[in-house]
PDB file of C-alpha atoms in Angstrom:
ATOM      1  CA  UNK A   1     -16.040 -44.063 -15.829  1.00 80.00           C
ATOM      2  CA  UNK A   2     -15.223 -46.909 -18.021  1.00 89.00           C
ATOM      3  CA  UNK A   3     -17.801 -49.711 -19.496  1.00 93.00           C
ATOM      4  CA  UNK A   4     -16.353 -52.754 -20.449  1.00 95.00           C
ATOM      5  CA  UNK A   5     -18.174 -55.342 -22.933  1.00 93.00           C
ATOM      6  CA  UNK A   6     -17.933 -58.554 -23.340  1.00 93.00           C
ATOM      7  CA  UNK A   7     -18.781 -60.818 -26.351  1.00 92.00           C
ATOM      8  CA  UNK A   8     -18.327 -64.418 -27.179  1.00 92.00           C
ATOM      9  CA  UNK A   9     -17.414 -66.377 -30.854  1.00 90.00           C
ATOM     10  CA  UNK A  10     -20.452 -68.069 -30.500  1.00 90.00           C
ATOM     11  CA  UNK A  11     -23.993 -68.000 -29.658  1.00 89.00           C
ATOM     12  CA  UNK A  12     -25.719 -69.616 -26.712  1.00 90.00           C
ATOM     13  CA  UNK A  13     -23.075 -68.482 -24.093  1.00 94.00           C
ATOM     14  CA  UNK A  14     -24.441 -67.661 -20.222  1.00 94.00           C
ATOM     15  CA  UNK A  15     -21.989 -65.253 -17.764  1.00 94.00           C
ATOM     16  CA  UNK A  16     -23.192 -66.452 -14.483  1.00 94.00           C
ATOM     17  CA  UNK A  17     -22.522 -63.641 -12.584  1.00 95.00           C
ATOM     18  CA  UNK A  18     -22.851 -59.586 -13.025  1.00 94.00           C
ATOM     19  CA  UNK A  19     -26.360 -60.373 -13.134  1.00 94.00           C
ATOM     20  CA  UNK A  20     -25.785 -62.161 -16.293  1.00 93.00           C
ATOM     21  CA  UNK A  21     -24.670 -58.544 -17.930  1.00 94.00           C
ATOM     22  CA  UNK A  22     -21.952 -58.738 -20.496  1.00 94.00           C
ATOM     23  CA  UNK A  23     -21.066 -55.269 -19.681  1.00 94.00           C
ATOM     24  CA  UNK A  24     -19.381 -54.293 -16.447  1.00 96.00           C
ATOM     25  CA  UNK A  25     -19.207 -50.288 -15.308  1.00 94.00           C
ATOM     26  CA  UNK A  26     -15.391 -49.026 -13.523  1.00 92.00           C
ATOM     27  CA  UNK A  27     -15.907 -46.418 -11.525  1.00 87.00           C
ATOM     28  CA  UNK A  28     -12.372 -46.672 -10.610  1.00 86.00           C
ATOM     29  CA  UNK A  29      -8.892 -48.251 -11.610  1.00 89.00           C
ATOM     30  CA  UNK A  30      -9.379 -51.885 -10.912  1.00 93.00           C
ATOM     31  CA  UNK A  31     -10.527 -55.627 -12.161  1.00 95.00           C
ATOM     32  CA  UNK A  32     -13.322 -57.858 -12.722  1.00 95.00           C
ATOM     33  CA  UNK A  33     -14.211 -61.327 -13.743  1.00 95.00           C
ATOM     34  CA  UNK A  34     -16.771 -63.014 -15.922  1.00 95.00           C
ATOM     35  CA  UNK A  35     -17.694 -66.193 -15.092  1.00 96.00           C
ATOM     36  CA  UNK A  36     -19.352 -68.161 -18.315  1.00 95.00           C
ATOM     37  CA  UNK A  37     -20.655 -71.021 -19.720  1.00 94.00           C
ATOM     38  CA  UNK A  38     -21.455 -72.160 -23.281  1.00 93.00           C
ATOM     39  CA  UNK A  39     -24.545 -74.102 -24.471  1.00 90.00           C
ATOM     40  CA  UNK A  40     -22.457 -77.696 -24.021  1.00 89.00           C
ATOM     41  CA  UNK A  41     -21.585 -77.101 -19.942  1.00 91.00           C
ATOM     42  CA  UNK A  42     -17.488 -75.700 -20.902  1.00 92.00           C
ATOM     43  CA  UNK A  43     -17.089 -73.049 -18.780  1.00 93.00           C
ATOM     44  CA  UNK A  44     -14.068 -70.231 -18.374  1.00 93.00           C
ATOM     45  CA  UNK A  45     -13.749 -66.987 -17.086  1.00 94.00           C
ATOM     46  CA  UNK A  46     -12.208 -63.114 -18.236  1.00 94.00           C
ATOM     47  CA  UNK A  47     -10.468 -60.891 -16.254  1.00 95.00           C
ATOM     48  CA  UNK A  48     -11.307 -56.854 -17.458  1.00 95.00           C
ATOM     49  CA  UNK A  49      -8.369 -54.496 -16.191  1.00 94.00           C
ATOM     50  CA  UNK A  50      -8.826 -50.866 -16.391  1.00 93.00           C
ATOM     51  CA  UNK A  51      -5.976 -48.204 -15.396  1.00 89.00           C
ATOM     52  CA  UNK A  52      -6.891 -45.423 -17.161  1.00 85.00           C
ATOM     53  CA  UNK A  53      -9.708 -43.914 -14.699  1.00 82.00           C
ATOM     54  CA  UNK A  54      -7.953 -40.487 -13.703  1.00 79.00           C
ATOM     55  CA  UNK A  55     -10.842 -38.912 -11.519  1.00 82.00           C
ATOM     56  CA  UNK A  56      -8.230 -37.119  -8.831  1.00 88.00           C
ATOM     57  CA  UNK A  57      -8.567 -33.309  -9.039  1.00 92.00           C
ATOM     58  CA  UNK A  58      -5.829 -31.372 -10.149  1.00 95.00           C
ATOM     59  CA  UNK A  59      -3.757 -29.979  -7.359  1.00 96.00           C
ATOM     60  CA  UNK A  60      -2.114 -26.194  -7.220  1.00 97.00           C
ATOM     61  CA  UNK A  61       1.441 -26.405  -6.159  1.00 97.00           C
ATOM     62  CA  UNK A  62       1.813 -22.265  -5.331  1.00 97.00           C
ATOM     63  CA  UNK A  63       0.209 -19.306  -5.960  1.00 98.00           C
ATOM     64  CA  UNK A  64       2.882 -16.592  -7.117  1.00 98.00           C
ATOM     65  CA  UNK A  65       1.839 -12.679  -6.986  1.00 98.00           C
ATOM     66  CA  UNK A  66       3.448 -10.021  -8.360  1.00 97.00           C
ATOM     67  CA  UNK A  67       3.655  -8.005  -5.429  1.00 96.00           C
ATOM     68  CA  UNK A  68       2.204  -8.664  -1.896  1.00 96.00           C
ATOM     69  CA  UNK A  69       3.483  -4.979  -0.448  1.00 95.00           C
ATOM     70  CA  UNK A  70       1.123  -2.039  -1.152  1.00 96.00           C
ATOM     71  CA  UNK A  71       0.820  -1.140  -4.735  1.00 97.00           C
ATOM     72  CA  UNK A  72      -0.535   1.185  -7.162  1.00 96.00           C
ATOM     73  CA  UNK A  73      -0.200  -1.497 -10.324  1.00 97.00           C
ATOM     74  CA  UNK A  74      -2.371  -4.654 -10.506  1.00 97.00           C
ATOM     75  CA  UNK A  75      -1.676  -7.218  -9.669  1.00 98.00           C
ATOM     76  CA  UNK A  76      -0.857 -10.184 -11.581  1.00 98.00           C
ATOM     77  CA  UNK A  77      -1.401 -13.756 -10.063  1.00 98.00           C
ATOM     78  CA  UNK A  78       0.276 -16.703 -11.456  1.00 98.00           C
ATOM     79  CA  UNK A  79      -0.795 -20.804 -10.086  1.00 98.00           C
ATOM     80  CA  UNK A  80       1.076 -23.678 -10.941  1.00 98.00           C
ATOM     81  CA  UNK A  81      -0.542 -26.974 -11.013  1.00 98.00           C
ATOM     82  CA  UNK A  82       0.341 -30.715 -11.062  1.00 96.00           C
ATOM     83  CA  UNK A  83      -0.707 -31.296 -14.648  1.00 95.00           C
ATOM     84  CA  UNK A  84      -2.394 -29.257 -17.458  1.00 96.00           C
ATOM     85  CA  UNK A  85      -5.547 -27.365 -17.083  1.00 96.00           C
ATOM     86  CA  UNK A  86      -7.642 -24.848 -18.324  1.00 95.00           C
ATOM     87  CA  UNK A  87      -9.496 -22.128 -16.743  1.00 94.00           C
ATOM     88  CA  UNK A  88     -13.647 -22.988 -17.171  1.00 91.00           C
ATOM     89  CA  UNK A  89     -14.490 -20.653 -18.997  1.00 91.00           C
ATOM     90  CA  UNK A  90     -12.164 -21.785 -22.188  1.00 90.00           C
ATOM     91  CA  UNK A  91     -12.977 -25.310 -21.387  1.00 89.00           C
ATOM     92  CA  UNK A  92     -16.790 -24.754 -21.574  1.00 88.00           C
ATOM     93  CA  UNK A  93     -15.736 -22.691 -24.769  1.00 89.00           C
ATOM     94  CA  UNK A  94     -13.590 -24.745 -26.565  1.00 89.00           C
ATOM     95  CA  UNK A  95     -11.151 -22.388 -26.569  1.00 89.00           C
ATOM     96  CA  UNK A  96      -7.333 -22.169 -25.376  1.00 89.00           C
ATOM     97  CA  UNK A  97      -4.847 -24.672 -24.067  1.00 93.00           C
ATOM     98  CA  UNK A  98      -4.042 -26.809 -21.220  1.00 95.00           C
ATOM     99  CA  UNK A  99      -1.512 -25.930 -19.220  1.00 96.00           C
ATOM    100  CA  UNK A 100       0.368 -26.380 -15.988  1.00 96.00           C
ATOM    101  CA  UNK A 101       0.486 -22.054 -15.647  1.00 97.00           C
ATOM    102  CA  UNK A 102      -2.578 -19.945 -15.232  1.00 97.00           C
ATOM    103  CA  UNK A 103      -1.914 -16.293 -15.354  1.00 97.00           C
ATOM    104  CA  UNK A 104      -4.342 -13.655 -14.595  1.00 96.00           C
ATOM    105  CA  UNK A 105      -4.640  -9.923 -13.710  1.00 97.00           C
ATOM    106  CA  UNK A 106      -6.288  -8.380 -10.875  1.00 97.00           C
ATOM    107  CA  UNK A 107      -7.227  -4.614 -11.364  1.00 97.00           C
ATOM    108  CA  UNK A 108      -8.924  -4.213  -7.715  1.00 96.00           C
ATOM    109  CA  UNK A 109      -9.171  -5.597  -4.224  1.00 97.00           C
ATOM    110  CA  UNK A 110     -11.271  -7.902  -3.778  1.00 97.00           C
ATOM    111  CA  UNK A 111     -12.137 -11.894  -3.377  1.00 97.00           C
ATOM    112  CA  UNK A 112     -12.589 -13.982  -6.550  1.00 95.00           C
ATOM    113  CA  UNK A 113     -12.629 -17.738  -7.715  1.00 95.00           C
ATOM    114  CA  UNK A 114     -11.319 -19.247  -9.902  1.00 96.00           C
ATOM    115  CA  UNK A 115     -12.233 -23.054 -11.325  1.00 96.00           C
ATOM    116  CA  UNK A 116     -10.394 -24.975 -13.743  1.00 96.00           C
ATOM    117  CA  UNK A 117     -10.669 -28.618 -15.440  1.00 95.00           C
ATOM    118  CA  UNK A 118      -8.126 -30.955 -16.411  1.00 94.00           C
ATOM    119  CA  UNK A 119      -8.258 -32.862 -19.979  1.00 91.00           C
ATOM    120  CA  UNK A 120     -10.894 -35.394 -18.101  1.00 88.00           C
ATOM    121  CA  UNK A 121     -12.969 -32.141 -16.574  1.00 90.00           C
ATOM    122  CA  UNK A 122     -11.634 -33.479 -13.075  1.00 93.00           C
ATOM    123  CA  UNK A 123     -12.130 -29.594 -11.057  1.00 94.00           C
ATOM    124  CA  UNK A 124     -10.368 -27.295  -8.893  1.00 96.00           C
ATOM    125  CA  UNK A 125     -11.864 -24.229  -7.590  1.00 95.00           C
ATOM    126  CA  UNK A 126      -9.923 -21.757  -5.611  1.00 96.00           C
ATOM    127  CA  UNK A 127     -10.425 -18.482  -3.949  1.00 96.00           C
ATOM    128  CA  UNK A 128      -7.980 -15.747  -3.674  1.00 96.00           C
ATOM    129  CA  UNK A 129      -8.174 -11.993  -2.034  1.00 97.00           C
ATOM    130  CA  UNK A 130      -6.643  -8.548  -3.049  1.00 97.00           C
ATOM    131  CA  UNK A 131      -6.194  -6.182  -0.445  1.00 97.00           C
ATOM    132  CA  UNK A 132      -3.009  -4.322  -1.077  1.00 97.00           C
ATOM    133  CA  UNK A 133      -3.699  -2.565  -4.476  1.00 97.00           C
ATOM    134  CA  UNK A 134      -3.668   1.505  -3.288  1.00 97.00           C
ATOM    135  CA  UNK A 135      -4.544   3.940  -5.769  1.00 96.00           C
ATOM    136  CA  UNK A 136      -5.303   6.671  -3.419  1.00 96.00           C
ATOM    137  CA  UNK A 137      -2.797   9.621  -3.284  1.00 96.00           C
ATOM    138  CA  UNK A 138      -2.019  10.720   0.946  1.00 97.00           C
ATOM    139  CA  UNK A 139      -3.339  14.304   2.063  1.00 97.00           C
ATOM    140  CA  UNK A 140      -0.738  16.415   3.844  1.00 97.00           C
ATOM    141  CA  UNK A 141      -1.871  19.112   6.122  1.00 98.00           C
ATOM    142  CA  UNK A 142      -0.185  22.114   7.242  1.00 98.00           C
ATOM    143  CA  UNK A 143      -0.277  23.407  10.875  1.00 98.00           C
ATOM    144  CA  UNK A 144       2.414  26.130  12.006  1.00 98.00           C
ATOM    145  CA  UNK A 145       4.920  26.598  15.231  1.00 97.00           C
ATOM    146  CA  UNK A 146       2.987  30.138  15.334  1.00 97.00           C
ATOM    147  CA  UNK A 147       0.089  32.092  13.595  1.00 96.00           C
ATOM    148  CA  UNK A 148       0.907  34.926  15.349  1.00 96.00           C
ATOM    149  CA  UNK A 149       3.905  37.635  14.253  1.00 94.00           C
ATOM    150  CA  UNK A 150       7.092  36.479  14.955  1.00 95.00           C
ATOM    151  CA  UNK A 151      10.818  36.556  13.175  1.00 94.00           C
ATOM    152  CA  UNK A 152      10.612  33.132  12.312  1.00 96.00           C
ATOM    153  CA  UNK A 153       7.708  30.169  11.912  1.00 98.00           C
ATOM    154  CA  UNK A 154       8.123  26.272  11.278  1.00 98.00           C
ATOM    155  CA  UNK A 155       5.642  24.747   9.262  1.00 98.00           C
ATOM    156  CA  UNK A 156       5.158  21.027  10.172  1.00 98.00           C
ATOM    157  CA  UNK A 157       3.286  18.479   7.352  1.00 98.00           C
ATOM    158  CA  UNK A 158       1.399  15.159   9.050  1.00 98.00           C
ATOM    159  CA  UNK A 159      -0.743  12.705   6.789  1.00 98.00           C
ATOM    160  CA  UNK A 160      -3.681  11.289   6.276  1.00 96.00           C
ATOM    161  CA  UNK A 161      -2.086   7.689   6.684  1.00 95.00           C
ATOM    162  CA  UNK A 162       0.786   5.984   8.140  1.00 94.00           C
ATOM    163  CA  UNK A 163       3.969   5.514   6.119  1.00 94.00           C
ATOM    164  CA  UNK A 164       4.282   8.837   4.041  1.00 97.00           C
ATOM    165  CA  UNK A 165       7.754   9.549   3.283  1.00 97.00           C
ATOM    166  CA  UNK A 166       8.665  13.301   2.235  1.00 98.00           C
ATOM    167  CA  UNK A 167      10.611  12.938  -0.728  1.00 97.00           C
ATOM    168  CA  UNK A 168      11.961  16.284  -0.712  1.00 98.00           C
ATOM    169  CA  UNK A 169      13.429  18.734   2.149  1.00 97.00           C
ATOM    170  CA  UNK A 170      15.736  15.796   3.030  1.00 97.00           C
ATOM    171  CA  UNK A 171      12.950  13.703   3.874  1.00 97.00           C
ATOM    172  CA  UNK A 172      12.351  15.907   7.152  1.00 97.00           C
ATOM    173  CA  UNK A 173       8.722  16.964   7.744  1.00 97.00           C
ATOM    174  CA  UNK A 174       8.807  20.578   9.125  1.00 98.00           C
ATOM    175  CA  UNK A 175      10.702  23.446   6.883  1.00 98.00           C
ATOM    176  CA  UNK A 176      11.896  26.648   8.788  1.00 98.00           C
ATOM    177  CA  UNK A 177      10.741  29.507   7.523  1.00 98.00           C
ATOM    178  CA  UNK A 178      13.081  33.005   8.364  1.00 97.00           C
ATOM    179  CA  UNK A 179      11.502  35.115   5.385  1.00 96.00           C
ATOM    180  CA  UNK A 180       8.092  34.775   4.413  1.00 97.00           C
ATOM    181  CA  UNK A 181       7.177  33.184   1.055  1.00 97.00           C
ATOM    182  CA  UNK A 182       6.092  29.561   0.270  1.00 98.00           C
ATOM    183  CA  UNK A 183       7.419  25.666   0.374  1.00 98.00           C
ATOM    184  CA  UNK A 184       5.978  22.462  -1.062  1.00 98.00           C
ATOM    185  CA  UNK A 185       6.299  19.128   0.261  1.00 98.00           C
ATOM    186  CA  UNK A 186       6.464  16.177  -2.180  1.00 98.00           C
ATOM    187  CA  UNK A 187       5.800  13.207  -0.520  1.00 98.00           C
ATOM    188  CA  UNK A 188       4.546   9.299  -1.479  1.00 98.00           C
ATOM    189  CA  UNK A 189       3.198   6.606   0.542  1.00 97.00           C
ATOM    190  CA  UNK A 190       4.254   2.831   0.736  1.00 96.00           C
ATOM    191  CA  UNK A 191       2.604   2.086  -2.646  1.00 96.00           C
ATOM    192  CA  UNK A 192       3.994   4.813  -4.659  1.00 95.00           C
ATOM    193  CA  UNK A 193       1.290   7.270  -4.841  1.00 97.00           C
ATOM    194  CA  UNK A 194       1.830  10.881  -4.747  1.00 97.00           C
ATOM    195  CA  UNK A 195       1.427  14.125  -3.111  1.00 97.00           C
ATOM    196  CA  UNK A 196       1.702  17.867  -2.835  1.00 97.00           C
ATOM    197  CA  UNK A 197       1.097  20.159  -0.281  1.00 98.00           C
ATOM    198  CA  UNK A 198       2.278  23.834   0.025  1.00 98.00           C
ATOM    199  CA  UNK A 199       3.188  25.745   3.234  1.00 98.00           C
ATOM    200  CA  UNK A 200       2.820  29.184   2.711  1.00 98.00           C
ATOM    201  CA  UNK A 201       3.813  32.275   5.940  1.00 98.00           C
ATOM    202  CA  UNK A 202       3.320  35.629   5.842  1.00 97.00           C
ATOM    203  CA  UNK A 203       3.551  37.199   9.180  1.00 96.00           C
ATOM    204  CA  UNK A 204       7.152  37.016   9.440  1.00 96.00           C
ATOM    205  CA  UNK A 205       8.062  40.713  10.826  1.00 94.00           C
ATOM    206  CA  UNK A 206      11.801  41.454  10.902  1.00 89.00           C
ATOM    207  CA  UNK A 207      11.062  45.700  11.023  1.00 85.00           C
ATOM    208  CA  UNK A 208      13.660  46.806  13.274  1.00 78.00           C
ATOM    209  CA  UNK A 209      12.648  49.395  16.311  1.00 72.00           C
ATOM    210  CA  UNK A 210      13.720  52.588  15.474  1.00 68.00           C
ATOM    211  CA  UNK A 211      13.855  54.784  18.445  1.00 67.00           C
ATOM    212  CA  UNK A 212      12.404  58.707  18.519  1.00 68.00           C
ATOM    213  CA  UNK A 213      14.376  61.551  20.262  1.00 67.00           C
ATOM    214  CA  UNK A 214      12.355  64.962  21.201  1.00 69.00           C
ATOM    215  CA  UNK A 215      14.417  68.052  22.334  1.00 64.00           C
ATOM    216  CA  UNK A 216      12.470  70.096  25.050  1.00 65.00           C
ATOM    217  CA  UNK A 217      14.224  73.008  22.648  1.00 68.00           C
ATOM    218  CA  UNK A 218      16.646  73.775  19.956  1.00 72.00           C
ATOM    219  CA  UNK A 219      17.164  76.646  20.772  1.00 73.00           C
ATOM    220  CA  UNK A 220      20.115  78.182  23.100  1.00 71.00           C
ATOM    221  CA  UNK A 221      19.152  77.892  26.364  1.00 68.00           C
ATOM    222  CA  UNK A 222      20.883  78.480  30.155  1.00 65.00           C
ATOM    223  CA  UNK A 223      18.922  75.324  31.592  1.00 66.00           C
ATOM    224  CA  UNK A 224      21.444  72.708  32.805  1.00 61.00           C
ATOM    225  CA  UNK A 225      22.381  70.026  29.745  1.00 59.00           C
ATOM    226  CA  UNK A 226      21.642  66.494  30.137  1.00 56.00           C
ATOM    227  CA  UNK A 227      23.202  63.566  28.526  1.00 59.00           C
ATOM    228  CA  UNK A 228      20.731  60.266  27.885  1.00 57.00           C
ATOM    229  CA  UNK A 229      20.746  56.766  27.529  1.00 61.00           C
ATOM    230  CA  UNK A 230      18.181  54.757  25.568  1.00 57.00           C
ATOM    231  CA  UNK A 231      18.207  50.798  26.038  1.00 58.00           C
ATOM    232  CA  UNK A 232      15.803  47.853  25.387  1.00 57.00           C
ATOM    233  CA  UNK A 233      13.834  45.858  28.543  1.00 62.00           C
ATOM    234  CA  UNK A 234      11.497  43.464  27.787  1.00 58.00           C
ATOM    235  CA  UNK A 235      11.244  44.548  24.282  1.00 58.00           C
ATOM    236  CA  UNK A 236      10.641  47.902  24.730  1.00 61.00           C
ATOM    237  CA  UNK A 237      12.687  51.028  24.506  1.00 60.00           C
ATOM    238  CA  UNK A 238      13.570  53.137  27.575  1.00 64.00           C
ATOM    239  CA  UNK A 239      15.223  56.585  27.681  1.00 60.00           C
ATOM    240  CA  UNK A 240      16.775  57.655  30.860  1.00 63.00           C
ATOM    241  CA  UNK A 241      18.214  61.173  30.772  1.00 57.00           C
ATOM    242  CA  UNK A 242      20.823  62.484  33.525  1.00 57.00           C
ATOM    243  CA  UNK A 243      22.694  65.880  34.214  1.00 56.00           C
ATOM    244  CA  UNK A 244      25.984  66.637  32.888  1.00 48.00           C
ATOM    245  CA  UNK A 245      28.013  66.872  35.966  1.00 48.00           C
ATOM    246  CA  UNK A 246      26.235  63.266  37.043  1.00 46.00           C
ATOM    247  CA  UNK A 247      27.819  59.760  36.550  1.00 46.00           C
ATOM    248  CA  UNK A 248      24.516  57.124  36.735  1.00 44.00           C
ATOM    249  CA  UNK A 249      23.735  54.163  35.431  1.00 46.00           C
ATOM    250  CA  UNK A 250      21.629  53.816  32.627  1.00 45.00           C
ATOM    251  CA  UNK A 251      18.990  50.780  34.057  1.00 48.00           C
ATOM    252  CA  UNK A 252      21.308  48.214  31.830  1.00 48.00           C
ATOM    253  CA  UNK A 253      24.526  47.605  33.826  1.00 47.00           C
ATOM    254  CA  UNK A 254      26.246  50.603  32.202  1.00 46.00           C
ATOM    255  CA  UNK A 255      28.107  53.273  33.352  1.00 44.00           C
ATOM    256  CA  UNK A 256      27.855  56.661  31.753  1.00 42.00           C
ATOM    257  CA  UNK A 257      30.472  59.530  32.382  1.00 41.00           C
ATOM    258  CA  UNK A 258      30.995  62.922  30.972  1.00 37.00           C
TER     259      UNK A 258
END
């Protein structure tokens, strides 16, 4: 507000309005008379303009971040405003300067306001909210094509949350495994945390069937010989044994001859 006074070269003068105040309050930008008359009857009048009554509050123009995708890093907000301001707590402390750029830092999620005065303590208040800071690193977990033996197993990796990328094994999230032993995915989510998880197999069983002959003797003997044929069905080994003088066929498609 402004107060405007009035005051006269000479005594005995009556304003005949305002209440007969010599003192007029502006609440805003704008004009007003005093009528008056001296002692003798002469009368005249004064016009008081005021423009300087700047009681508009400031106004933010944008709100930059430094990242609106997920992030491990604060985040650092920066407003812009129509003229110079200070944040309250510097104004109520003296300290600082006005300017048209606030910075600030935001080390966790959350809602928080912010209030700031210009040079005539005209306020703003505004309220902004974190949600994308992510310091928490994904958990992979390992399930296998097989637990059971087998000649080969494929380990497959799947995550706690959605967009993990595997940063290693050409980005593919299952790793074939033909000998046993160990593999470790590397992986990071969307805001750059990281993770490890290892695979490790060890009922791969590559022991190749090795097939047992018995002789009813060693010995010389006058029993007709016998030729045989051993061959695999179903995965398991079969023996077939024929006379000499005979031509069969050894249960696979095969012909055997003297």
């Amino acid at each position: 507000n402004v107060t405007v006074t009035l005051s006269f070269d000479e005594e005995g003068v009556v304003i005949n309005n305002n209440n007969g105040s010599n003192r007029y309050i502006f609440t805003a930008n704008g004009q007003f008379t005093f009528y008056f008359r001296d002692k003798v009857g002469n009368e005249g009048s004064y016009t008081a303009t005021v423009t300087n009554i700047f009681n508009t509050s400031p106004k933010i123009e944008k709100i930059e971040y430094s990242a609106t995708e997920p992030t491990k890093d604060d985040v650092t907000v920066t407003f812009h405003f129509d003229r110079p301001v200070k944040y309250y707590a510097d104004f109520n402390a003296g300290t600082g300067v006005f300017a048209d750029v606030y910075t600030t830092v935001i080390t966790k999620n959350g809602a928080s306001i912010f209030l700031f005065y210009d040079e005539l303590k005209n306020g703003i208040s505004k309220q902004i909210n974190i949600t994308n800071i992510d310091r928490v690193a994904p958990k992979g977990t390992i399930t296998y094509s097989t637990t059971n033996k087998a000649n080969k197993v494929t380990a497959y990796i799947s995550f706690d949350e959605d967009n993990v990328t595997v940063t290693n094994n050409g980005g593919a999230s299952s790793y074939l495994f033909t000998e046993n032993g160990s593999f470790i995915f590397e992986y990071a989510d969307r805001a750059g945390n990281t993770g490890k998880t290892t695979a490790t197999v060890s009922w791969i069983d590559k022991t190749v069937i090795a097939p047992e002959i018995r002789y009813s003797t060693t010995s010389l003997t006058n029993q007709e010989p016998f030729r045989f044929a051993y061959f695999y069905r179903k995965r398991k080994l079969c023996l077939r044994l024929y006379p000499e003088r005979r031509r069969a066929d050894n249960g696979c498609g095969c012909k055997l001859d003297r």
